[in-house]
mmCIF file of C-alpha atoms in Angstrom:
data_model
loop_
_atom_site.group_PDB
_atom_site.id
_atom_site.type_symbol
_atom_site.label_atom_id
_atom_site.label_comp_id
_atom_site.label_asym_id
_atom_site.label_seq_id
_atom_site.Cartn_x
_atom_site.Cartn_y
_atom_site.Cartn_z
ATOM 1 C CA UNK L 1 -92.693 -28.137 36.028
ATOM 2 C CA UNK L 2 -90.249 -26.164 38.272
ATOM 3 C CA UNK L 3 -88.474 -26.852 41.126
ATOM 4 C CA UNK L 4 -89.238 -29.929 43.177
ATOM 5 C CA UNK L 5 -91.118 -30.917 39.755
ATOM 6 C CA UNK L 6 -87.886 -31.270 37.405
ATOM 7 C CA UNK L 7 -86.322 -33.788 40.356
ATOM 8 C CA UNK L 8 -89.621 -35.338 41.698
ATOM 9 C CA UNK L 9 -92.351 -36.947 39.281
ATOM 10 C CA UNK L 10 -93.398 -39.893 41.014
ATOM 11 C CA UNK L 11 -95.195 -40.195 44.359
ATOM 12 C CA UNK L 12 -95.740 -43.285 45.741
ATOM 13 C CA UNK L 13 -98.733 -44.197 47.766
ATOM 14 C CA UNK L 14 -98.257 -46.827 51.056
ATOM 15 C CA UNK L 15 -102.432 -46.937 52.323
ATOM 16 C CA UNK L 16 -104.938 -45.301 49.589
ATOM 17 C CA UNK L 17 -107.553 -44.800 52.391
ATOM 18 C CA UNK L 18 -109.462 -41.674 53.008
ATOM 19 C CA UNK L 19 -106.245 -38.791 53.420
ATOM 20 C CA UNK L 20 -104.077 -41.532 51.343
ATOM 21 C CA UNK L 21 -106.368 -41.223 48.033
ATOM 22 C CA UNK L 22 -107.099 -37.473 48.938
ATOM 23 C CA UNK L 23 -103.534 -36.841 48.206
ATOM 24 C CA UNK L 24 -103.255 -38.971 45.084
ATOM 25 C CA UNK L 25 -106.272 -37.170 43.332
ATOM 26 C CA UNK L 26 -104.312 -33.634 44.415
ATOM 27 C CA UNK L 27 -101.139 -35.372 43.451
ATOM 28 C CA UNK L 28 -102.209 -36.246 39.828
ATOM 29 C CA UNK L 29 -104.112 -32.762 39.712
ATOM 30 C CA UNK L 30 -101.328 -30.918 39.867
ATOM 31 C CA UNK L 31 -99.126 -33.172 37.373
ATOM 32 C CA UNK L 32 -97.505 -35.934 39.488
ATOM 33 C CA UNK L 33 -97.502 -39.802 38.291
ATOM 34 C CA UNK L 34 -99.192 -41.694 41.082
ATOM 35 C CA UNK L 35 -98.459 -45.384 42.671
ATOM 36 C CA UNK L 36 -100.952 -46.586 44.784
ATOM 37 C CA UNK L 37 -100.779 -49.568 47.107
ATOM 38 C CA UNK L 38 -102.849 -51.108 49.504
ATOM 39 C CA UNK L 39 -102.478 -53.982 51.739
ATOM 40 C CA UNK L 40 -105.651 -55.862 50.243
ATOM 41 C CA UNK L 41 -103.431 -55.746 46.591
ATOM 42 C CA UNK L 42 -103.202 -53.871 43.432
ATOM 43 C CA UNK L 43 -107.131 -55.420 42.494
ATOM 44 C CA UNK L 44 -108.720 -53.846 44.821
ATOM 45 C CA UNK L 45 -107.942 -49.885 43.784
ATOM 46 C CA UNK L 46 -109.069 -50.610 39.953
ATOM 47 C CA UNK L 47 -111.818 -48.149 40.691
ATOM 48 C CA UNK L 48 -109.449 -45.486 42.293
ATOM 49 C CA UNK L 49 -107.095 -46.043 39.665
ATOM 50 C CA UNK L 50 -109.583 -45.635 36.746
ATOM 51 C CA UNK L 51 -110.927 -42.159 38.182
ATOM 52 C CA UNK L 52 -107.363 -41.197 38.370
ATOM 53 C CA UNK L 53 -106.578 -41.642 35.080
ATOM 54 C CA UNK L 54 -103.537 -42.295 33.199
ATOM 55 C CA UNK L 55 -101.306 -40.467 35.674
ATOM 56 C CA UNK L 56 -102.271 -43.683 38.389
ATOM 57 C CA UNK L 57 -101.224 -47.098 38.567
ATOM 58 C CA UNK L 58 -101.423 -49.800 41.633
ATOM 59 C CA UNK L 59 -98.787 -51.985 42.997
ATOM 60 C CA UNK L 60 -97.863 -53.612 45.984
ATOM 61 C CA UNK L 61 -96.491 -51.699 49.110
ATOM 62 C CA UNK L 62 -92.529 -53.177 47.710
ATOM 63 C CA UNK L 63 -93.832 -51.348 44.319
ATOM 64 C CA UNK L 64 -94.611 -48.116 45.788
ATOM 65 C CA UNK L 65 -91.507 -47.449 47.849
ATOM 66 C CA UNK L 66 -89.265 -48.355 45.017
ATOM 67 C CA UNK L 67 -91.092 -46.125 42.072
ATOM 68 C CA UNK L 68 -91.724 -43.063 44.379
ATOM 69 C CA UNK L 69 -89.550 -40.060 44.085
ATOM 70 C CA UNK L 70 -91.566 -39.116 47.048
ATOM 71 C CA UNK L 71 -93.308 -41.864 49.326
ATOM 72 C CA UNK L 72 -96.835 -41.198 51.033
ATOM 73 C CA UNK L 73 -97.127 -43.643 54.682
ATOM 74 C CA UNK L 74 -100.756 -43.495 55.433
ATOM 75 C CA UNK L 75 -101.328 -47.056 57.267
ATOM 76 C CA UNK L 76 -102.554 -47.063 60.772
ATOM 77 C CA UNK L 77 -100.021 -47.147 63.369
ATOM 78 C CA UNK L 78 -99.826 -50.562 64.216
ATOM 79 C CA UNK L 79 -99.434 -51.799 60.824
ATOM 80 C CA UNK L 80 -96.020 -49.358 60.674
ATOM 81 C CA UNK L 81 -93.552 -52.192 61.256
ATOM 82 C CA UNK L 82 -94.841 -53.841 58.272
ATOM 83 C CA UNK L 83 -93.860 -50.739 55.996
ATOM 84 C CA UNK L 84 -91.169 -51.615 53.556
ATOM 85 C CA UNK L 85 -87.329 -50.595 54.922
ATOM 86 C CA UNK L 86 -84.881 -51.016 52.034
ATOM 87 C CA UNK L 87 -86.508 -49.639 49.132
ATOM 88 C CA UNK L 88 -87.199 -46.112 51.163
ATOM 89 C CA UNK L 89 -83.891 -46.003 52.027
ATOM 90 C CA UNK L 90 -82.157 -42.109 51.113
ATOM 91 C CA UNK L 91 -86.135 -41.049 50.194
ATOM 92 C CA UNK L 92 -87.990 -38.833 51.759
ATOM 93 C CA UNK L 93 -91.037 -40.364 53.639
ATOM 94 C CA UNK L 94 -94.057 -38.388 54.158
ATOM 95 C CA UNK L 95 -95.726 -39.731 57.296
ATOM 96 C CA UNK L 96 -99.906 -39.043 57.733
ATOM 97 C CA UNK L 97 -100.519 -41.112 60.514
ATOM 98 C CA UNK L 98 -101.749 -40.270 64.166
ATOM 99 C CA UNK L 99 -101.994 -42.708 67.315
ATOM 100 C CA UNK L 100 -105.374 -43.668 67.844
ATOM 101 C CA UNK L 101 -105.683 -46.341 71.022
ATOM 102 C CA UNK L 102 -109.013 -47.688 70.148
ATOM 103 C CA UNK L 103 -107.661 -48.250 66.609
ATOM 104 C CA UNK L 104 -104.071 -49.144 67.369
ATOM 105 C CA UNK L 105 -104.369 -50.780 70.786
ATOM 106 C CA UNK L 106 -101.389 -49.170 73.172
ATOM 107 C CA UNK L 107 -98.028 -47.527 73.062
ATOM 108 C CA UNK L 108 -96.455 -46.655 76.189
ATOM 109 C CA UNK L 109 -94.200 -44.447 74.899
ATOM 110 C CA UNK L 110 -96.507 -42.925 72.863
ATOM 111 C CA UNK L 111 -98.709 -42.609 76.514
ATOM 112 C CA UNK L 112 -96.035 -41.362 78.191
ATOM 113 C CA UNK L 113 -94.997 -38.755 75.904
ATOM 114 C CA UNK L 114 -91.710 -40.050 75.675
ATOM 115 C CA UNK L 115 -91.761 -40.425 71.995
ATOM 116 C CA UNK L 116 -94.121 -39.657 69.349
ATOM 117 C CA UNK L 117 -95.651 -41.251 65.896
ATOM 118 C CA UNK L 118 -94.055 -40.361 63.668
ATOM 119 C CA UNK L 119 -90.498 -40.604 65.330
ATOM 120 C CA UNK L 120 -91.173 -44.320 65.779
ATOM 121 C CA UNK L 121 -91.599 -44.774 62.044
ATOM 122 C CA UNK L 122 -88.181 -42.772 61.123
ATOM 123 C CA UNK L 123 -87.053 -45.506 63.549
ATOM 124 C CA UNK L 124 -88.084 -48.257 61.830
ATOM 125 C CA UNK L 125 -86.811 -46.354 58.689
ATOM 126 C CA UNK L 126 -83.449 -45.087 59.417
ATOM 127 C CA UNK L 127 -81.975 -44.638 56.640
ATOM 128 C CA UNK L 128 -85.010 -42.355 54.909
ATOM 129 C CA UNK L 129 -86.190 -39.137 56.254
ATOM 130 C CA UNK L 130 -89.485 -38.271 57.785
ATOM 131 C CA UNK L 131 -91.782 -35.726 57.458
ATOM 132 C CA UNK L 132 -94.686 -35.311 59.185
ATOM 133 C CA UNK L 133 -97.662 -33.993 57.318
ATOM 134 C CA UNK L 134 -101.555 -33.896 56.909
ATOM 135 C CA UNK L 135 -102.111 -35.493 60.400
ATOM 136 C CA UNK L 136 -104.575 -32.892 61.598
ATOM 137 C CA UNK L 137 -106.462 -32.259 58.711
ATOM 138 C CA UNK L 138 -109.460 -34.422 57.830
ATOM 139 C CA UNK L 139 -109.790 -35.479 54.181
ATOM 140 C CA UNK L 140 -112.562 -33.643 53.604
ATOM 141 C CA UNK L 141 -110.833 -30.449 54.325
ATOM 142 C CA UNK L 142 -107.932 -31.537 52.470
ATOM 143 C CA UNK L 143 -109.348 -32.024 49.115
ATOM 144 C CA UNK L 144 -111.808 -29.118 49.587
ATOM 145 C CA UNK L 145 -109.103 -26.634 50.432
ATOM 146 C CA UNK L 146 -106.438 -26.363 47.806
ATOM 147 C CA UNK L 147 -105.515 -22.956 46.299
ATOM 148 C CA UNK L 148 -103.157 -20.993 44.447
ATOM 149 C CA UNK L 149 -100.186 -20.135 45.329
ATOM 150 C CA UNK L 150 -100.751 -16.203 47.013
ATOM 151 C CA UNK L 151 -104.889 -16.617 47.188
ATOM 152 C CA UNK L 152 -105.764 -14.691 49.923
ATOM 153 C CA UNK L 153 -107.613 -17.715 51.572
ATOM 154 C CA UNK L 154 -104.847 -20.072 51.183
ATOM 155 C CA UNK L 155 -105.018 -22.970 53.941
ATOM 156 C CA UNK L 156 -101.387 -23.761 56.000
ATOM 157 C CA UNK L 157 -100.724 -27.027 57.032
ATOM 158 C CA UNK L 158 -97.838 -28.412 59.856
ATOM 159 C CA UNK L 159 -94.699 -29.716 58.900
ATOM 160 C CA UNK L 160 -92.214 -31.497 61.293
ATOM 161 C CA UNK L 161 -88.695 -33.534 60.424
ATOM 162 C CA UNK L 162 -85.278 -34.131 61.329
ATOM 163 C CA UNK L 163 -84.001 -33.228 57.825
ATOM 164 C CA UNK L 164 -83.747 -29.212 56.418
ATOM 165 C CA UNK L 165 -83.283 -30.773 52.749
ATOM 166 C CA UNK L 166 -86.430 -32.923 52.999
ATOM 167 C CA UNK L 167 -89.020 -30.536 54.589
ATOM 168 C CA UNK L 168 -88.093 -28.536 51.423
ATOM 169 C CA UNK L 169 -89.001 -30.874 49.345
ATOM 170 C CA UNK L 170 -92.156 -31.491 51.280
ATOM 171 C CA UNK L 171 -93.335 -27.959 51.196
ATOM 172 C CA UNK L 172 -92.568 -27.600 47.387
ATOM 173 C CA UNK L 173 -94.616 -30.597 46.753
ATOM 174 C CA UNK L 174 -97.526 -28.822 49.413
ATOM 175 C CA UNK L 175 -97.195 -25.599 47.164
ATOM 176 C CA UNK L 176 -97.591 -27.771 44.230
ATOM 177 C CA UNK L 177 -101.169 -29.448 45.727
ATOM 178 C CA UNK L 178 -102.207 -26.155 46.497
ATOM 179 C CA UNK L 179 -100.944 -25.528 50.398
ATOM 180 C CA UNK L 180 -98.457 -23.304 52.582
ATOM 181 C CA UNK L 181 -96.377 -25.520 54.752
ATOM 182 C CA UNK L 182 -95.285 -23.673 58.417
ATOM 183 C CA UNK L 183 -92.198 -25.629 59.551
ATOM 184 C CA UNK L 184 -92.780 -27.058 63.456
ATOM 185 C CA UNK L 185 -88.950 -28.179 63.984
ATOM 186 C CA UNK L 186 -88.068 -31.420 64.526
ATOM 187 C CA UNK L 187 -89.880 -34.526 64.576
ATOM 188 C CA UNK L 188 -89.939 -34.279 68.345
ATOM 189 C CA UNK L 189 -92.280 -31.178 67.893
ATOM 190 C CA UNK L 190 -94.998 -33.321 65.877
ATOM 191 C CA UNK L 191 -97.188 -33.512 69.366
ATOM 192 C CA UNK L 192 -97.897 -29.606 68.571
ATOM 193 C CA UNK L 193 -100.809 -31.392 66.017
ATOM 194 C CA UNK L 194 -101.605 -34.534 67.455
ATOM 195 C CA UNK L 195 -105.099 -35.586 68.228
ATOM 196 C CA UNK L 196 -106.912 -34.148 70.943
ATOM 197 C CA UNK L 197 -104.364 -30.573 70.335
ATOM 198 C CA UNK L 198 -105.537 -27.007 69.028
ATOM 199 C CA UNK L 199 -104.371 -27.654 65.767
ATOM 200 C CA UNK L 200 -106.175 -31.310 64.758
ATOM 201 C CA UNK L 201 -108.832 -31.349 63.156
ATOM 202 C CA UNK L 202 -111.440 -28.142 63.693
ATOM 203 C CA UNK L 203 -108.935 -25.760 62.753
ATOM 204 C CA UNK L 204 -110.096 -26.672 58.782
ATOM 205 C CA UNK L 205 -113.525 -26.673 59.698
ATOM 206 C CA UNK L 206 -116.350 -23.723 59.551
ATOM 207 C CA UNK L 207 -117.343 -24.491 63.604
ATOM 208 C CA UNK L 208 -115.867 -27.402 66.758
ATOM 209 C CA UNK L 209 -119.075 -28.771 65.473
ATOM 210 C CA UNK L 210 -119.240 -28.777 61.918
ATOM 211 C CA UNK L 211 -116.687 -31.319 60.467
ATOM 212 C CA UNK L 212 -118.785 -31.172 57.345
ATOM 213 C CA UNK L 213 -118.477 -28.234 55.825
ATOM 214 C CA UNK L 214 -114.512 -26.988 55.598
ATOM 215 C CA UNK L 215 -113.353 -23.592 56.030
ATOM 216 C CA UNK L 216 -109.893 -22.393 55.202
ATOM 217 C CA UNK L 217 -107.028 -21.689 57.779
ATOM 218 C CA UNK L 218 -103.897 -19.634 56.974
ATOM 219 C CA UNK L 219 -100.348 -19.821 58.760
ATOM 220 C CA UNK L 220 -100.673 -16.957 61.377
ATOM 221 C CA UNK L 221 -103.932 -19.004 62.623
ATOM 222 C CA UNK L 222 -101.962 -22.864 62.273
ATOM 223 C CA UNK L 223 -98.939 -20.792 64.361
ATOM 224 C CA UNK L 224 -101.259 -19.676 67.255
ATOM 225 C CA UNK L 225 -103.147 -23.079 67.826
ATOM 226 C CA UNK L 226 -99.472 -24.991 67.424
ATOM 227 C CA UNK L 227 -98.655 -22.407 70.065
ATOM 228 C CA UNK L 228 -101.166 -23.019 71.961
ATOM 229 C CA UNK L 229 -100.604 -27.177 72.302
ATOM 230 C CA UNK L 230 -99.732 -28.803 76.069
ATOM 231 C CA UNK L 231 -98.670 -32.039 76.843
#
């Protein structure tokens, strides 16, 4: 292991739904220790866990923050507030989540544009540092699409945070899992791949229409449809 791999060896998992256990099974693949947590408890992934393999284990939410070189937060948004504060503190948080309404019930300042997602979690977690990542790719796509570092059809995905140091870290680990990262800005810019923008969702698939079957998409193609987001 080089790089982020001689520093990082643990990433923990807070939510093991659809993206959360997408990113465990490419976290183990490419030689990470996984923690998964849940907020049913550590029972409930013995299944997960046992296809891992030896490279997964379940705890609580507490469990996962504190073993995690590297912490995964893929709850829904309005359980955020109940994601643990202290043990994340100085780590760097990778945030999947998106605002649904219909799921989450309402934010105005999510409505009004005055803030977005992921923001309010770095909030809630001030002393850690947020990255925003896999939010507009659906987990099919994500665990169909890994490559080598250099394949010619080597899929991009967004990455947006307050902190230089971390987003390195993040797209090392991306590399690792078999992904280019292309670096948004701040956390202020995660809106460019929001729901309902260019870049969510059909951007990994073969047609608007066919969320089945994936299809890759590179950084100069991720660039143009961030570019091409409104508010």
């Amino acid at each position: 292991m080089d790089g982020v791999g001689t520093s990082m060896t643990t990433v923990g998992l807070i939510g093991s739904g659809n993206i959360g256990s997408t990113v465990a099974r490419l976290a183990v693949d490419a030689g990470y220790d996984v923690v998964l947590s849940n907020s049913r408890g550590p029972e409930t992934l013995k299944d997960l866990v046992d296809e891992l393999g030896e490279h997964a284990s379940a705890g609580t939410a507490q469990d996962a923050a504190q073993v995690g070189d590297l912490v995964v937060v893929t709850v829904p948004l309005k359980a955020y507030r109940a994601v643990p504060v202290e043990p994340l503190a100085g780590k760097v948080v990778i945030d999947t989540n998106n605002y649904y309404p219909q799921r989450d019930g309402t934010f105005p300042e999510l409505d009004s544009g005055e803030t977005t997602s992921s923001e309010l979690l770095q909030r809630h977690l001030p002393g850690s540092r947020v990255v925003k990542v896999f939010n507009n790719i659906n987990f099919k796509g994500l665990a169909a699409l890994p490559r080598p570092s250099g394949a010619a059809d080597r899929s991009a995905l967004a990455i947006a945070g307050d902190d230089a140091a971390a987003k390195a870290e993040v797209t090392a680990f991306l590399d690792r899992i078999g992904y280019d990262a292309v670096d948004v800005g701040a956390l202020a810019e995660g809106w460019r791949y929001q729901p309902d923008t260019p870049a969510y969702g059909t951007l990994y698939s073969a047609s608007p229409t066919d969320w089945e079957h994936p299809a890759p998409a590179d950084a100069d193609k991720l660039r143009a449809a961030l570019a091409a987001a409104t508010r």
